[in-house]
mmCIF file of C-alpha atoms in Angstrom:
data_model
loop_
_atom_site.group_PDB
_atom_site.id
_atom_site.type_symbol
_atom_site.label_atom_id
_atom_site.label_comp_id
_atom_site.label_asym_id
_atom_site.label_seq_id
_atom_site.Cartn_x
_atom_site.Cartn_y
_atom_site.Cartn_z
ATOM 1 C CA MET A 1 11.301 17.931 0.031
ATOM 2 C CA ASP A 2 10.198 19.704 3.120
ATOM 3 C CA ASN A 3 8.423 16.660 5.107
ATOM 4 C CA ASP A 4 7.918 19.091 7.908
ATOM 5 C CA ARG A 5 5.088 21.282 6.062
ATOM 6 C CA PRO A 6 1.318 20.446 6.270
ATOM 7 C CA ILE A 7 -0.357 17.863 4.112
ATOM 8 C CA VAL A 8 -3.370 17.084 3.203
ATOM 9 C CA THR A 9 -3.614 14.256 0.594
ATOM 10 C CA GLY A 10 -6.847 11.603 -0.693
ATOM 11 C CA THR A 11 -6.975 9.338 -4.408
ATOM 12 C CA PHE A 12 -9.753 11.092 -6.641
ATOM 13 C CA ARG A 13 -11.557 8.384 -9.420
ATOM 14 C CA ASP A 14 -12.114 10.658 -12.197
ATOM 15 C CA GLN A 15 -10.239 13.035 -13.799
ATOM 16 C CA ASP A 16 -13.255 15.791 -13.295
ATOM 17 C CA SER A 17 -12.992 15.761 -9.118
ATOM 18 C CA PHE A 18 -9.302 15.788 -9.941
ATOM 19 C CA ASP A 19 -9.152 18.708 -12.053
ATOM 20 C CA ARG A 20 -11.708 21.001 -10.363
ATOM 21 C CA ALA A 21 -9.618 20.526 -6.888
ATOM 22 C CA VAL A 22 -6.400 21.252 -8.449
ATOM 23 C CA SER A 23 -7.966 24.436 -10.106
ATOM 24 C CA ASP A 24 -10.330 25.209 -7.245
ATOM 25 C CA PHE A 25 -6.386 24.899 -5.231
ATOM 26 C CA ARG A 26 -4.593 27.318 -7.952
ATOM 27 C CA LYS A 27 -7.283 30.374 -7.997
ATOM 28 C CA ARG A 28 -6.225 29.839 -3.875
ATOM 29 C CA GLY A 29 -3.398 31.026 -4.699
ATOM 30 C CA TYR A 30 -1.451 27.104 -4.301
ATOM 31 C CA THR A 31 1.739 26.918 -6.352
ATOM 32 C CA ASP A 32 3.695 24.123 -8.267
ATOM 33 C CA GLU A 33 5.508 23.622 -4.775
ATOM 34 C CA ASP A 34 2.894 22.797 -3.158
ATOM 35 C CA PHE A 35 1.517 19.808 -4.951
ATOM 36 C CA HIS A 36 2.414 15.968 -5.300
ATOM 37 C CA VAL A 37 0.264 14.283 -7.547
ATOM 38 C CA VAL A 38 0.904 10.391 -8.410
ATOM 39 C CA MET A 39 -0.766 8.902 -11.185
ATOM 40 C CA SER A 40 -0.055 5.050 -13.116
ATOM 41 C CA ASP A 41 0.772 5.935 -16.171
ATOM 42 C CA ASP A 42 -2.734 3.953 -17.196
ATOM 43 C CA THR A 43 -4.622 6.604 -15.437
ATOM 44 C CA ARG A 44 -2.040 9.893 -17.471
ATOM 45 C CA LYS A 45 -2.747 8.230 -20.859
ATOM 46 C CA ARG A 46 -6.661 7.810 -20.538
ATOM 47 C CA TYR A 47 -7.529 11.596 -18.916
ATOM 48 C CA TYR A 48 -3.880 13.474 -20.121
ATOM 49 C CA ALA A 49 -2.750 11.588 -22.808
ATOM 50 C CA ASP A 50 -4.265 14.286 -26.072
ATOM 51 C CA GLY A 51 -2.933 16.968 -26.329
ATOM 52 C CA ASP A 52 -0.311 19.005 -25.621
ATOM 53 C CA ALA A 53 1.933 16.218 -23.311
ATOM 54 C CA GLU A 54 5.198 16.197 -24.356
ATOM 55 C CA ILE A 55 7.716 13.575 -22.314
ATOM 56 C CA GLU A 56 11.801 14.001 -22.962
ATOM 57 C CA GLU A 57 12.925 10.445 -23.746
ATOM 58 C CA GLY A 58 16.315 10.637 -21.252
ATOM 59 C CA SER A 59 16.400 13.301 -19.714
ATOM 60 C CA LYS A 60 19.494 14.950 -17.749
ATOM 61 C CA ALA A 61 17.367 14.565 -14.943
ATOM 62 C CA MET A 62 16.531 11.192 -14.886
ATOM 63 C CA GLU A 63 19.687 9.597 -15.996
ATOM 64 C CA GLY A 64 21.046 9.008 -12.500
ATOM 65 C CA ALA A 65 17.160 7.585 -11.253
ATOM 66 C CA GLY A 66 17.144 5.033 -13.969
ATOM 67 C CA ALA A 67 17.032 3.628 -17.650
ATOM 68 C CA GLY A 68 13.720 4.295 -19.265
ATOM 69 C CA ALA A 69 11.795 7.499 -17.383
ATOM 70 C CA ALA A 70 11.392 10.527 -19.297
ATOM 71 C CA THR A 71 10.594 13.398 -17.904
ATOM 72 C CA GLY A 72 7.960 16.711 -18.377
ATOM 73 C CA GLY A 73 9.152 20.175 -18.502
ATOM 74 C CA SER A 74 7.149 22.593 -17.833
ATOM 75 C CA LEU A 75 3.240 24.112 -18.500
ATOM 76 C CA GLY A 76 3.361 23.050 -21.657
ATOM 77 C CA GLY A 77 5.209 19.316 -20.860
ATOM 78 C CA ILE A 78 3.301 16.518 -19.443
ATOM 79 C CA ILE A 79 2.458 17.665 -16.333
ATOM 80 C CA GLY A 80 0.448 20.887 -18.563
ATOM 81 C CA ALA A 81 -1.696 17.806 -19.569
ATOM 82 C CA ILE A 82 -1.633 16.945 -16.165
ATOM 83 C CA ALA A 83 -3.613 19.937 -14.190
ATOM 84 C CA GLY A 84 -1.424 22.097 -15.131
ATOM 85 C CA ILE A 85 1.463 20.495 -11.732
ATOM 86 C CA GLY A 86 5.322 21.322 -13.280
ATOM 87 C CA GLY A 87 7.864 18.787 -12.795
ATOM 88 C CA ALA A 88 6.024 15.361 -13.808
ATOM 89 C CA VAL A 89 8.382 12.784 -13.422
ATOM 90 C CA ILE A 90 7.407 9.445 -15.923
ATOM 91 C CA VAL A 91 8.420 6.382 -13.450
ATOM 92 C CA PRO A 92 8.023 2.705 -14.619
ATOM 93 C CA GLY A 93 5.890 0.464 -12.400
ATOM 94 C CA ILE A 94 4.853 3.941 -10.226
ATOM 95 C CA GLY A 95 3.660 6.266 -13.527
ATOM 96 C CA ALA A 96 3.102 10.275 -13.239
ATOM 97 C CA VAL A 97 4.955 11.977 -10.715
ATOM 98 C CA ALA A 98 4.452 15.345 -9.861
ATOM 99 C CA GLY A 99 5.604 17.827 -7.656
ATOM 100 C CA PRO A 100 7.996 17.116 -5.069
ATOM 101 C CA LEU A 101 7.328 13.922 -5.373
ATOM 102 C CA ALA A 102 8.984 13.476 -8.356
ATOM 103 C CA GLY A 103 12.277 15.352 -6.972
ATOM 104 C CA ALA A 104 12.127 12.773 -3.862
ATOM 105 C CA LEU A 105 11.988 9.754 -6.942
ATOM 106 C CA ALA A 106 14.473 11.264 -9.526
ATOM 107 C CA GLY A 107 16.911 11.953 -6.557
ATOM 108 C CA ALA A 108 16.614 8.428 -4.803
ATOM 109 C CA GLY A 109 17.430 6.378 -8.607
ATOM 110 C CA ALA A 110 13.752 4.900 -7.597
ATOM 111 C CA GLY A 111 13.544 3.306 -11.009
ATOM 112 C CA GLY A 112 10.240 1.410 -10.678
ATOM 113 C CA ALA A 113 12.123 0.050 -7.434
ATOM 114 C CA ALA A 114 9.545 -2.765 -4.970
ATOM 115 C CA GLY A 115 8.195 -0.056 -2.266
ATOM 116 C CA SER A 116 9.819 2.977 -3.825
ATOM 117 C CA LEU A 117 6.343 4.892 -3.865
ATOM 118 C CA VAL A 118 5.507 4.220 -0.312
ATOM 119 C CA GLY A 119 9.014 5.228 0.643
ATOM 120 C CA ALA A 120 8.660 8.154 -0.720
ATOM 121 C CA LEU A 121 5.178 8.807 0.523
ATOM 122 C CA ILE A 122 5.912 8.269 4.122
ATOM 123 C CA GLY A 123 9.344 10.517 3.953
ATOM 124 C CA ALA A 124 6.449 13.314 2.669
ATOM 125 C CA GLY A 125 4.955 13.133 5.664
ATOM 126 C CA ILE A 126 2.332 10.719 5.112
ATOM 127 C CA PRO A 127 1.609 7.755 7.735
ATOM 128 C CA GLU A 128 2.807 4.295 6.227
ATOM 129 C CA ASP A 129 -0.573 2.746 6.363
ATOM 130 C CA HIS A 130 -1.653 5.699 3.710
ATOM 131 C CA ALA A 131 0.968 5.502 1.893
ATOM 132 C CA LYS A 132 0.695 1.477 0.847
ATOM 133 C CA THR A 133 -3.422 2.686 0.260
ATOM 134 C CA TYR A 134 -2.066 5.989 -2.346
ATOM 135 C CA GLU A 135 -0.206 3.274 -4.223
ATOM 136 C CA ARG A 136 -2.553 0.314 -3.975
ATOM 137 C CA ASP A 137 -5.524 3.545 -5.583
ATOM 138 C CA VAL A 138 -2.919 4.738 -7.758
ATOM 139 C CA LYS A 139 -2.329 1.066 -8.966
ATOM 140 C CA ASN A 140 -6.687 0.454 -9.343
ATOM 141 C CA GLY A 141 -7.027 4.096 -11.307
ATOM 142 C CA GLY A 142 -6.870 6.800 -8.541
ATOM 143 C CA MET A 143 -4.999 10.145 -8.688
ATOM 144 C CA MET A 144 -2.960 10.658 -5.304
ATOM 145 C CA LEU A 145 -2.885 14.477 -4.779
ATOM 146 C CA GLY A 146 -1.244 16.261 -1.863
ATOM 147 C CA VAL A 147 -1.584 19.380 -1.021
ATOM 148 C CA HIS A 148 1.236 21.864 1.820
ATOM 149 C CA PRO A 149 -2.068 24.000 3.501
ATOM 150 C CA ARG A 150 -0.925 27.409 4.242
ATOM 151 C CA ASP A 151 -1.482 26.749 8.247
ATOM 152 C CA ASP A 152 -4.684 29.408 7.891
ATOM 153 C CA ASP A 153 -6.140 27.330 5.779
ATOM 154 C CA ARG A 154 -6.037 23.708 6.721
ATOM 155 C CA ASP A 155 -9.320 23.006 7.169
ATOM 156 C CA TYR A 156 -10.672 25.221 3.773
ATOM 157 C CA VAL A 157 -8.316 21.962 2.244
ATOM 158 C CA ARG A 158 -9.699 19.136 3.448
ATOM 159 C CA ASP A 159 -13.770 20.819 2.465
ATOM 160 C CA ARG A 160 -12.205 20.852 -1.186
ATOM 161 C CA TYR A 161 -10.903 16.883 -1.020
ATOM 162 C CA ASN A 162 -14.789 16.655 1.021
ATOM 163 C CA GLN A 163 -16.820 18.954 -1.309
ATOM 164 C CA TYR A 164 -14.638 16.527 -4.653
ATOM 165 C CA GLY A 165 -14.965 13.495 -3.306
ATOM 166 C CA ALA A 166 -11.587 12.225 -2.852
ATOM 167 C CA ASN A 167 -11.184 9.497 -1.352
ATOM 168 C CA ASN A 168 -8.697 8.257 1.819
ATOM 169 C CA VAL A 169 -8.587 12.351 2.512
ATOM 170 C CA TYR A 170 -5.503 12.020 5.146
ATOM 171 C CA SER A 171 -4.122 15.131 6.376
ATOM 172 C CA SER A 172 -0.963 15.387 9.156
#
């Protein structure tokens, strides 16, 4: 994960706003490597469980990260059901994590350890107070979205967060 890149983060309270924001960014040319997504497993099940969600139990990608973890493979996998962002990891005690954060949590062997989400968010360049706020928001049903804007696009990304009703917006 490249924490030297700028990041804009915030949480969404409803699926429609979250999906519209991600769709907007995708239309503007953003790819999987530009997004971080975190939501609780309950939130994932409530909004994205129906349809084509596939979870591979005991995936090789998570063997070193903790027993019981699962990953979704491609857009047809679980993250295909979470706004089409690749590389989702289900981390016990945290929920669904996608994007570069998923790799950071898997590589760190998070396995749901206390504070691992906060640590991963701090590692992504988010200040500790915001990371703790996002952890609380996720536990309370929110969906955290982080976007690495292109240098000339930071204002656009922040404006879209505000347009779609994101809470606790942070920009590095």
